XYZ file of C-alpha atoms in Angstrom:
563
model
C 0.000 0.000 0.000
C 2.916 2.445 0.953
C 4.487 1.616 -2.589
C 1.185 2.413 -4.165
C 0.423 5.935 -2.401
C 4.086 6.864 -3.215
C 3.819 6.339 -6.652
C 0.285 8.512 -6.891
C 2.262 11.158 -5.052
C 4.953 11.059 -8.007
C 2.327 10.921 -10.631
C -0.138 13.834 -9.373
C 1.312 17.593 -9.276
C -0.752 20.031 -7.532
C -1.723 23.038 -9.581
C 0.566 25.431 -8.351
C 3.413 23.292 -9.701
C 1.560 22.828 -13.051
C 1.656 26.497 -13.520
C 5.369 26.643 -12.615
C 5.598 24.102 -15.456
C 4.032 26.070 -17.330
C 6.168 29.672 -16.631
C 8.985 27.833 -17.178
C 7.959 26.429 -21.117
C 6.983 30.082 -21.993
C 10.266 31.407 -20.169
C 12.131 28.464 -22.790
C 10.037 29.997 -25.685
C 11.415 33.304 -25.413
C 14.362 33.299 -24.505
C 14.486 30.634 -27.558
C 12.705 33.676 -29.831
C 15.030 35.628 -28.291
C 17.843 33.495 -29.834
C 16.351 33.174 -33.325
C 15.906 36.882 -33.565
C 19.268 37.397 -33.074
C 20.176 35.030 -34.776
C 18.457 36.152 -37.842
C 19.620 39.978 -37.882
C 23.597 38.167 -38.061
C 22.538 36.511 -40.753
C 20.449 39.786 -42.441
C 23.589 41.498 -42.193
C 25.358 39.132 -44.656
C 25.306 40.311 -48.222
C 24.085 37.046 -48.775
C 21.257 37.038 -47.330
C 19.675 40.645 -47.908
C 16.141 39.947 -50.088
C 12.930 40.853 -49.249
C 11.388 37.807 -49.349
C 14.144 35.971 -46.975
C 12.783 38.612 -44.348
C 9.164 38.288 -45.386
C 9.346 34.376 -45.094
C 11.822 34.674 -41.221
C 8.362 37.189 -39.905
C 6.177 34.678 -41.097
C 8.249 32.199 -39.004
C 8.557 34.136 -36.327
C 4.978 35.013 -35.930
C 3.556 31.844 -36.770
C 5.680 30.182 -33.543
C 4.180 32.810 -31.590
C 1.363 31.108 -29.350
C -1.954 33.273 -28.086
C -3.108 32.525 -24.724
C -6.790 30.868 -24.966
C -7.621 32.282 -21.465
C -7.131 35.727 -22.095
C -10.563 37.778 -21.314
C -10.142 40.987 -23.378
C -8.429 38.946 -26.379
C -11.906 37.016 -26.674
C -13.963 40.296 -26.150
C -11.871 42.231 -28.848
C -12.478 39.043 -31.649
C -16.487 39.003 -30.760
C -16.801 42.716 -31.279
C -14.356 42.569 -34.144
C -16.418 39.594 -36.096
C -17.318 40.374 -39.538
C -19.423 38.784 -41.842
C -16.584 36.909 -43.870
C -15.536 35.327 -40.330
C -18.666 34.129 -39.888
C -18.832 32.672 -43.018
C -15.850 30.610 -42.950
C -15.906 29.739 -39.345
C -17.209 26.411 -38.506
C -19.351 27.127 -35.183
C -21.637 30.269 -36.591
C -24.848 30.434 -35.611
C -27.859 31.747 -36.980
C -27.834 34.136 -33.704
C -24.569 35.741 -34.650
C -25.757 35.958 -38.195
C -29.081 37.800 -37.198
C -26.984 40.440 -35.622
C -24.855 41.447 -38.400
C -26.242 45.212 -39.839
C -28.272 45.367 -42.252
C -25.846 47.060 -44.665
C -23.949 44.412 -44.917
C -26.462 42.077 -46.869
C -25.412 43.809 -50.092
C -22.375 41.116 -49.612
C -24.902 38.476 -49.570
C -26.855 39.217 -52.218
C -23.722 39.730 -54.251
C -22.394 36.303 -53.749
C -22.531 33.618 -56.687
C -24.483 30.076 -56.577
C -20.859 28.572 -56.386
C -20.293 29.221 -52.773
C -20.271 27.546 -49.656
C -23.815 26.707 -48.489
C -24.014 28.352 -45.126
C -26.706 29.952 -43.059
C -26.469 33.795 -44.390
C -26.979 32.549 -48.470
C -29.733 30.309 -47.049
C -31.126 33.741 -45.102
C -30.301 35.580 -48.378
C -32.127 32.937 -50.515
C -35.344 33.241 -48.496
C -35.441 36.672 -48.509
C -35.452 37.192 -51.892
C -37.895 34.388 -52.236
C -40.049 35.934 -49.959
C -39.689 39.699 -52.136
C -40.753 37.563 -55.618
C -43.540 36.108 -53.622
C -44.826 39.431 -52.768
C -45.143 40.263 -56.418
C -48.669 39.607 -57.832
C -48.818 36.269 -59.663
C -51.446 36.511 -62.409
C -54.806 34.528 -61.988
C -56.943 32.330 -63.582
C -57.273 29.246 -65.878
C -55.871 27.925 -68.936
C -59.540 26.833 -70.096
C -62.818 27.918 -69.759
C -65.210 26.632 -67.854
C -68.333 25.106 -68.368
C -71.377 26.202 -67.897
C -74.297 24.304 -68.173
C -76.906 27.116 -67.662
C -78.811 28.353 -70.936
C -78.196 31.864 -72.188
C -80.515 34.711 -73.763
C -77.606 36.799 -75.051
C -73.564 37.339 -74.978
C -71.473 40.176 -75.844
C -67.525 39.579 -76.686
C -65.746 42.977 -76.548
C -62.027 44.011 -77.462
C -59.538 46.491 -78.171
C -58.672 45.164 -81.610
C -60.785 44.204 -84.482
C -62.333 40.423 -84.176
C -61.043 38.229 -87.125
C -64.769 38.046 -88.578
C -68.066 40.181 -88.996
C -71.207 39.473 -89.334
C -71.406 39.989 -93.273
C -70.705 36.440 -94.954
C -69.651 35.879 -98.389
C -71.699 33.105 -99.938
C -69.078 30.351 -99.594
C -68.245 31.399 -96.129
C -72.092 31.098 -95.198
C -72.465 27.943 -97.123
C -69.162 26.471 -95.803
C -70.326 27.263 -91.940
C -73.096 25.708 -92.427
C -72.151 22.607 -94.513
C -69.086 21.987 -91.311
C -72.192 22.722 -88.894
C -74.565 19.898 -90.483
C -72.102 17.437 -91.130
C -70.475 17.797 -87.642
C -66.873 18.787 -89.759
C -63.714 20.707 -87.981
C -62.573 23.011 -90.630
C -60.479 24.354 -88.296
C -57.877 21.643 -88.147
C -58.513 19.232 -90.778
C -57.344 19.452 -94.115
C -61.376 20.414 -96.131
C -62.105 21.592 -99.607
C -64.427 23.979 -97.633
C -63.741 27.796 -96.843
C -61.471 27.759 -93.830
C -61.454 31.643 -92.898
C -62.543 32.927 -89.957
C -66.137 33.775 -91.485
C -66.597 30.479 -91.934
C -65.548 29.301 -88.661
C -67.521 31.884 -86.609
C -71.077 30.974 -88.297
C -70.144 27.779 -88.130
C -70.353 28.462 -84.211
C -73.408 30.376 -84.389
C -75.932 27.718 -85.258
C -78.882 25.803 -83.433
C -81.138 22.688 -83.452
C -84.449 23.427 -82.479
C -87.763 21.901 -82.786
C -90.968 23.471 -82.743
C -89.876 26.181 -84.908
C -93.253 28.830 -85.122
C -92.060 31.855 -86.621
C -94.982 34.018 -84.789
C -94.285 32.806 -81.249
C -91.130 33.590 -79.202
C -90.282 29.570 -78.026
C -86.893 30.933 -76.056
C -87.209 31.433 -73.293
C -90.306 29.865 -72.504
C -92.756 31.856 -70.391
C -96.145 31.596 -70.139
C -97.213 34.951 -69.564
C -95.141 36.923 -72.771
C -96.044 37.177 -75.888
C -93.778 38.442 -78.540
C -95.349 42.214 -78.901
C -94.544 42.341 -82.885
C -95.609 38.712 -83.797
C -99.201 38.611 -82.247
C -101.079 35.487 -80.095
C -101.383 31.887 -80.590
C -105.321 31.824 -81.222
C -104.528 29.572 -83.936
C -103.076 26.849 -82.482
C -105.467 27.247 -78.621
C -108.543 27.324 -80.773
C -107.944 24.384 -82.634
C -107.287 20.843 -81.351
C -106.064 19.381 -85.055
C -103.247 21.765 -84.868
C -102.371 21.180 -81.258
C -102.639 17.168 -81.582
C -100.474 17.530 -84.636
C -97.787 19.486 -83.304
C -97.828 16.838 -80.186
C -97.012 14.101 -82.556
C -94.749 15.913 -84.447
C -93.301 16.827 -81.253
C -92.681 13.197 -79.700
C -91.358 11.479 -82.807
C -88.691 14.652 -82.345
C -88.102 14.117 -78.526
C -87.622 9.932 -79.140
C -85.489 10.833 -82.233
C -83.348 13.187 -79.618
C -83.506 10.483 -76.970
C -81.941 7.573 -79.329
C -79.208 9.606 -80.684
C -78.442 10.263 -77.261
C -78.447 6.996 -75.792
C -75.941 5.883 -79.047
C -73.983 8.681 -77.791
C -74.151 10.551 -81.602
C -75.424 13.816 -79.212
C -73.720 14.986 -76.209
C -76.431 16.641 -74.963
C -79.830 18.263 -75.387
C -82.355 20.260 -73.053
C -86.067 20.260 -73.187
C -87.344 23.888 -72.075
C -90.805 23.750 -71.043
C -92.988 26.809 -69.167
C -92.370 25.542 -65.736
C -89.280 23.896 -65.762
C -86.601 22.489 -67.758
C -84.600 19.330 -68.193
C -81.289 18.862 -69.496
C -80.029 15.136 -69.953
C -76.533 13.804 -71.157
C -74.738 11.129 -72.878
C -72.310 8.494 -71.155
C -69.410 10.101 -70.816
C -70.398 13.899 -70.332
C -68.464 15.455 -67.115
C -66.891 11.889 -67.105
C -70.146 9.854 -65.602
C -70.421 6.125 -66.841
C -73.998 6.419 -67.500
C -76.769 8.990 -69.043
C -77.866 10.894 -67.095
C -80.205 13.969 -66.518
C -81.096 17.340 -64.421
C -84.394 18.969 -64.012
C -85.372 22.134 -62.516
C -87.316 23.838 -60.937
C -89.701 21.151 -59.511
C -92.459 21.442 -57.121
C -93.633 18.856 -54.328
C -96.817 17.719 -56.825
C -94.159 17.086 -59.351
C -91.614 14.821 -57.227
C -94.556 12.706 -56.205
C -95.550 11.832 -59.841
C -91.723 10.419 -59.757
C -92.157 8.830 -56.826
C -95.567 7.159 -57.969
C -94.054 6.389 -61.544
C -91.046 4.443 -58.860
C -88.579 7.055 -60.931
C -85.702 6.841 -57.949
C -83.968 10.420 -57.785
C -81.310 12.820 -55.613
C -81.632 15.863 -55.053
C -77.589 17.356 -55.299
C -78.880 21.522 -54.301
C -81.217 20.547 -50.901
C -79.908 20.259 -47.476
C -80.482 16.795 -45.703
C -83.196 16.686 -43.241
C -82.979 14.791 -40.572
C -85.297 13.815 -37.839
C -83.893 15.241 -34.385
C -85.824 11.965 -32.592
C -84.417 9.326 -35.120
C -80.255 9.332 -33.942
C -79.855 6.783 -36.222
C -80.500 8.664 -39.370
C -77.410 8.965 -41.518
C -78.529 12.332 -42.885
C -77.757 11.065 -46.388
C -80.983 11.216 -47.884
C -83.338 13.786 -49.208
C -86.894 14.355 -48.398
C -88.439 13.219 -51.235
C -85.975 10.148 -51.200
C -87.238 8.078 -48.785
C -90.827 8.673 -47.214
C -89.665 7.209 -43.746
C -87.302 10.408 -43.075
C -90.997 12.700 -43.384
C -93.948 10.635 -42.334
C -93.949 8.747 -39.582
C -94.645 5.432 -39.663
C -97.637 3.750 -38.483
C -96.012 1.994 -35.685
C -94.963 5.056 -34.607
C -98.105 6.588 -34.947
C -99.788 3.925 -33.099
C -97.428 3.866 -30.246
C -97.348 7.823 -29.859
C -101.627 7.694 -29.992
C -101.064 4.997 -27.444
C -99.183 6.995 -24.987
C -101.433 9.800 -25.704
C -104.084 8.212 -24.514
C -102.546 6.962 -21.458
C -102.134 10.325 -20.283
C -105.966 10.545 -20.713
C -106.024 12.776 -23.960
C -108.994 12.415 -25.906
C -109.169 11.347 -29.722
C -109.864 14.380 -31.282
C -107.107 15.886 -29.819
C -104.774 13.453 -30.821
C -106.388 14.478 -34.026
C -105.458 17.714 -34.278
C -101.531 16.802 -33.508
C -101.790 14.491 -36.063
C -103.041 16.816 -38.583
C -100.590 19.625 -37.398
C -97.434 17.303 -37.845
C -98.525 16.213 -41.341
C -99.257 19.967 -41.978
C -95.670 20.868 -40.762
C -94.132 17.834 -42.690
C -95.934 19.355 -45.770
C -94.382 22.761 -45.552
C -90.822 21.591 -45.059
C -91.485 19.820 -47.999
C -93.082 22.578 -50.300
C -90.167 25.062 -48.990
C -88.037 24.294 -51.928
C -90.788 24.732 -54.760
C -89.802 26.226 -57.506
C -85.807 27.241 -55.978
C -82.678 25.939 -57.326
C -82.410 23.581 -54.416
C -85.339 21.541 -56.141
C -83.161 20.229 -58.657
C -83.814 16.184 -59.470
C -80.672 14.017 -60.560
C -81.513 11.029 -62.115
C -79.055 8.616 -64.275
C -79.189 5.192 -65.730
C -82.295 3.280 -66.265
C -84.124 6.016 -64.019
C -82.990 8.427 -66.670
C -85.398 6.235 -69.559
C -88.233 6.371 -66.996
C -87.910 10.535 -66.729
C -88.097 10.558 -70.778
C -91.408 8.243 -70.528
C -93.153 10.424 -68.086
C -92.147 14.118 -69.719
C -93.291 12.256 -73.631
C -96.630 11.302 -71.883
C -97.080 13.735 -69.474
C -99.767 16.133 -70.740
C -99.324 18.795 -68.130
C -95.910 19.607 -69.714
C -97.791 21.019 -72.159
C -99.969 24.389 -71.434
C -103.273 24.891 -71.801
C -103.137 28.796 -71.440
C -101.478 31.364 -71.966
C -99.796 32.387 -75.481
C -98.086 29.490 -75.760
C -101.428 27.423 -75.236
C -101.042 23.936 -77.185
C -97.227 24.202 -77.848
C -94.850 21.456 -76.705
C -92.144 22.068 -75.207
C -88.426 23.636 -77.031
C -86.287 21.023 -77.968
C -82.639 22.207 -78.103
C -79.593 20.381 -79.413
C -76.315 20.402 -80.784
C -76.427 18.122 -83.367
C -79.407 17.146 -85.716
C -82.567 15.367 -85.091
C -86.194 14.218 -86.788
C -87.930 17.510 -87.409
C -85.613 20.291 -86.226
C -85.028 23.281 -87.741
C -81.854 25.242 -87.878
C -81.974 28.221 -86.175
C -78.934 30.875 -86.625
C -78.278 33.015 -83.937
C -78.768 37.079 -84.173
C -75.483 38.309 -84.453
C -74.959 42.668 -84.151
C -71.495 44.547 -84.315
C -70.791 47.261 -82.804
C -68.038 50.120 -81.397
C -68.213 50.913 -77.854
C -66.659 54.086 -76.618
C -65.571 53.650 -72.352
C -63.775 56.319 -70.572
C -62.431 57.636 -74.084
C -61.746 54.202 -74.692
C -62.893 52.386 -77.916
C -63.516 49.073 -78.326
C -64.893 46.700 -80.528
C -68.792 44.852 -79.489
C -69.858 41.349 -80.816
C -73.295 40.489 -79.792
C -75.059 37.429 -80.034
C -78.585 36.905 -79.099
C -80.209 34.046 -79.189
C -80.297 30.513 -77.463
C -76.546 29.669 -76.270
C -75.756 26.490 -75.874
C -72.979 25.552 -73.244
C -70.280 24.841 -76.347
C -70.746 28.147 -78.109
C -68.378 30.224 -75.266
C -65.544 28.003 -75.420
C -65.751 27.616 -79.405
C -65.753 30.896 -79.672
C -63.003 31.755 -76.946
C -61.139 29.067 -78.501
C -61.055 30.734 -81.891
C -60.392 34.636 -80.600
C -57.613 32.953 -78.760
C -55.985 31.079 -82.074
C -56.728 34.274 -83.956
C -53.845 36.051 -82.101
C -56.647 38.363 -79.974
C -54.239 39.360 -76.880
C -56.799 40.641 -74.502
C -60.804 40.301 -74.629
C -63.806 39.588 -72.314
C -67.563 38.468 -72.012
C -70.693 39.476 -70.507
C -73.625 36.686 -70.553
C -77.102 37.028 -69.665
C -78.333 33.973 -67.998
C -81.263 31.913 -67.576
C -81.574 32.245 -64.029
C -84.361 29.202 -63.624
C -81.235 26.984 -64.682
C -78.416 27.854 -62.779
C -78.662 25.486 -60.986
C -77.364 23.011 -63.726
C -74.162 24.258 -63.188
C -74.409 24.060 -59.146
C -75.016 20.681 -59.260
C -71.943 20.088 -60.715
C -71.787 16.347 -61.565
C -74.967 15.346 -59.845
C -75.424 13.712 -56.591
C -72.323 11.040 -57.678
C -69.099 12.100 -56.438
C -65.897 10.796 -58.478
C -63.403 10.179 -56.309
C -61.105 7.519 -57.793
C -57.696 8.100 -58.828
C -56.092 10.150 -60.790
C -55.401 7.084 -63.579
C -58.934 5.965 -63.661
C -59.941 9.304 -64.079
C -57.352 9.223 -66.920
C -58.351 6.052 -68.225
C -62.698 6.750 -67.699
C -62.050 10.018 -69.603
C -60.335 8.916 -72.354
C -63.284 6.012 -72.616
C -65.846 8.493 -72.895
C -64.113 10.348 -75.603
C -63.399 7.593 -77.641
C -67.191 6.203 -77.334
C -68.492 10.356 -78.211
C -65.900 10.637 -81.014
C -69.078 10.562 -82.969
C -71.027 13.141 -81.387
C -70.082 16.159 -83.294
C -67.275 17.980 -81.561
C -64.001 17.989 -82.229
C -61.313 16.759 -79.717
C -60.545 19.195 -77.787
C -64.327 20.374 -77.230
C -64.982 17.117 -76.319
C -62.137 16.985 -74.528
C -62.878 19.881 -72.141
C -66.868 18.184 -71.292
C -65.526 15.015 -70.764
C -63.223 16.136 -68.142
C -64.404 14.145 -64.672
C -63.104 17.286 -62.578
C -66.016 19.071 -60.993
C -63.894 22.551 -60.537
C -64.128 22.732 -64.377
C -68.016 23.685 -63.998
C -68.628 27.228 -63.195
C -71.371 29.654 -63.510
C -70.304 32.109 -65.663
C -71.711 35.690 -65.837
C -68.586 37.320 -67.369
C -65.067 36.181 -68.220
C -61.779 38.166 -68.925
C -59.041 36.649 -71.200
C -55.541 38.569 -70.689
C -52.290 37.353 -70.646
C -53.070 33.548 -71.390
C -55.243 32.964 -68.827
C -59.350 33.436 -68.407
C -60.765 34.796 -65.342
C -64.204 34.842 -63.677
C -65.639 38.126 -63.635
């Protein structure tokens, strides 16, 4: 043990003799400088060794032997309050703390340095800053496309600083040639025609209609039944006279099945029926990217959904918010009022248990009565709420969609029996031709507009616009070079709510390959339909973002904005 302790006792030093150690090393290095120096100024003297760089390279020595003492207070203090930015830089303990406290006038030295040096926290500062200044610049907004809108309108006026590429007065081939592409369902535009190709052409070729009744004296869009075209007279004719109105009616149907079976071979995309109180727009397989046909009808009324219901046509309704019973907590919510019965009327179980307790508590019949009657009466006006409102829309598809077309070709009361338009069936409007329509060109009126000393050019069209006349037509401004340009519609306000509804009730929610691969299915089935590829394109697209309601629209700089 005695050997042990001694040998500790040899091997530990206390402190005071560490620093004595220490004196004496830094006493050696001095007096060793000391040495050297001399040394070095014999040698100097020497006519051998007199250059400048001799003496340059003996300092460099002689400082870089020199050592600085790490524990030193106001050596440390002096190289903190003496950092600079460059020390920072290529020191390998910065911090982002030390970097925040640098002035700001030095950050012209950041934003001067290149992409080739050192990643370190003041380029990454520098980088986000000046990310953060482009950000704050305004990115222009809007869409490469333009949307869809399935609402019908009365009238549209394009308007633009420059001349349009085409007027209003045709040349006889460029009439003929617009209509011949119209008819025959042909894209002049891109495919190689002996037709005229000019713009002329193209733009009448846009500005044409299927429609069926065609009655020269009565207005038939838009339907109302209380105006009368003030220039063209009544419709005593046809009231008066139940030959004329049984004849149109036939004439009428074989029109509406004709329409029906070119849309269920998917040879017309679409087609609306436009009656006095509502109207009905159906679609082929493949329209908005749905697997099936499908239609929309609005407005409706409560009288109207119960015909469905008694007719077992099965229906959503996409606009209406779910009811749902506060005593029933197992109600999902998920369907409508005119759905399912059970959600409104109670059932007779129910009935007879609630009459049951009733009269337990010694209420008398006719009482029980009366809140019988009162909760039927209340049932009835949550149900009649929605009359004749957007949120009364019907979505049917499939099978139920056949049923719908059975009921409106047999239902009489789609027809009016007063009014001016007393006798007439319903407007048939389509895209593509059908048994006994009539091709209807729309009224087209140019025009120079002067705004705040600002002229610019007006292209009206008046008329009924179907949903593929906008994007046609912005389609071909846009080819034609036409930098800047916008649109003002005037809608159909009763159907809106086409547009609203999006896609219907059925929500597609698959991926983004079988949207791929369902879109390109309904494009190749509707390659007969009479648009060309990229029209068809854009209203086969499954994305429900792509439907807007659109009251104006702005083109500038590429892009088309909502207005």
């Amino acid at each position: 043990m005695e050997n042990v302790e001694s040998s500790n006792a040899l091997e530990w030093k206390l402190p005071d003799q560490v620093m004595q150690l220490h004196r004496l090393q830094v006493k050696k290095r001095a007096l060793q400088a000391r040495m050297n120096r001399v040394r070095n100024t014999d040698k100097g003297s020497s006519p051998l060794n007199n250059s400048s760089d001799n003496g340059n390279f003996n300092l460099k020595q002689q400082t870089s032997q020199k050592r600085k003492n790490p524990f030193v207070k106001d050596d440390a203090n002096k190289v903190e309050k003496n950092t600079t930015l460059t020390d920072l830089e290529n020191s390998n303990d910065n911090t982002l703390y030390e970097l925040l406290n640098i002035s700001v006038k030095r950050q012209k030295t950041v934003e001067n340095t290149t992409p080739a040096s050192s990643l370190n926290f003041t380029s990454v500062l520098a980088q986000l800053e000046n990310n953060a200044c482009v950000s704050g610049i305004e990115v222009p907004k809007g869409e490469k496309y333009v949307p869809i809108d399935w609402t019908l309108k009365t009238k549209m006026r394009f308007m633009s600083p420059k001349p349009f590429p085409w007027n209003s007065k045709l040349k006889t081939s460029e009439e003929a040639s617009g209509t011949t592409s119209f008819v025959r369902c042909l894209d002049i535009g891109q495919k190689e025609t002996t037709l005229d190709t000019s713009p002329n052409a193209r733009f009448h070729q846009c500005c044409l209609v299927w429609q069926h009744p065609s009655l020269p004296w009565l207005e038939l869009f838009p339907r109302s039944a209380g105006k009368v075209s003030a220039s063209l007279g009544s419709n005593s004719a046809i009231a008066n006279n139940q030959l004329i109105r049984d004849a149109l009616y036939r004439e009428w149907c074989d029109s509406f099945r004709s329409l029906f079976h070119l849309l269920r071979a998917r040879q017309c995309p679409y087609f609306y029926v436009c009656t006095n109180n509502f109207t009905v727009l159906f679609r082929a397989a493949g329209i908005c990217g749905l697997s099936e046909m499908h239609a929309l009808l609005t407005p409706t009324t409560r009288g109207f959904r119960q015909a469905l219901k008694q007719e077992e046509i099965e229906y959503t309704m996409p606009l209406k918010i779910d009811y749902k019973r506060p005593s029933d907590p197992t109600d999902s919510g998920c369907e409508t009022l005119d759905s399912n019965s059970s959600v409104l009327i109670l059932n007779e179980e129910e009935d007879e248990a609630q009459d049951k307790w009733l009269q337990s508590l010694g209420v008398e019949n006719s009482e029980i009565r009366k809140i019988n009657s009162s909760q039927a009466r209340m049932i009835l006006e949550k149900e009649s709420e929605m009359d004749s409102m957007k949120q009364s829309l019907v979505f049917v598809k499939g099978v139920e969609a056949q049923a719908l077309f059975n009921l409106l070709i047999n239902c009489k009361s789609a027809i009016t029996t007063t009014g001016a338009l007393a006798g007439v069936p319903p407007t048939l409007l389509a895209p593509t031709a059908f048994h006994g329509a009539t091709l209807k060109p729309l009224k087209v009126k140019e025009s120079i507009v002067r705004m705040d000393k600002d002229r610019f050019h007006s292209l009206e069209l008046k008329g009924p616009l179907l949903p593929h006349i906008l994007p046609s037509l912005c389609d071909m401004m846009k080819s034609s070079q036409l930098e800047e340009f916008s649109v003002s519609c005037a809608l159909l306000t009763t159907t809106t709510s086409f547009s609203a509804a999006k896609h219907g009730l059925e929500r597609i929610e698959t991926e983004d390959a079988a949207k791929i691969q369902q879109n390109v299915f309904g494009q190749e089935n509707l390659s007969d339909c009479g648009f060309n590829n990229i029209l068809l394109r854009h209203f086969c697209n499954p994305d429900p973002a792509k439907i807007e309601v659109v009251e104006g629209l702005k083109y500038s700089n590429g892009l088309y904005t909502l207005s």
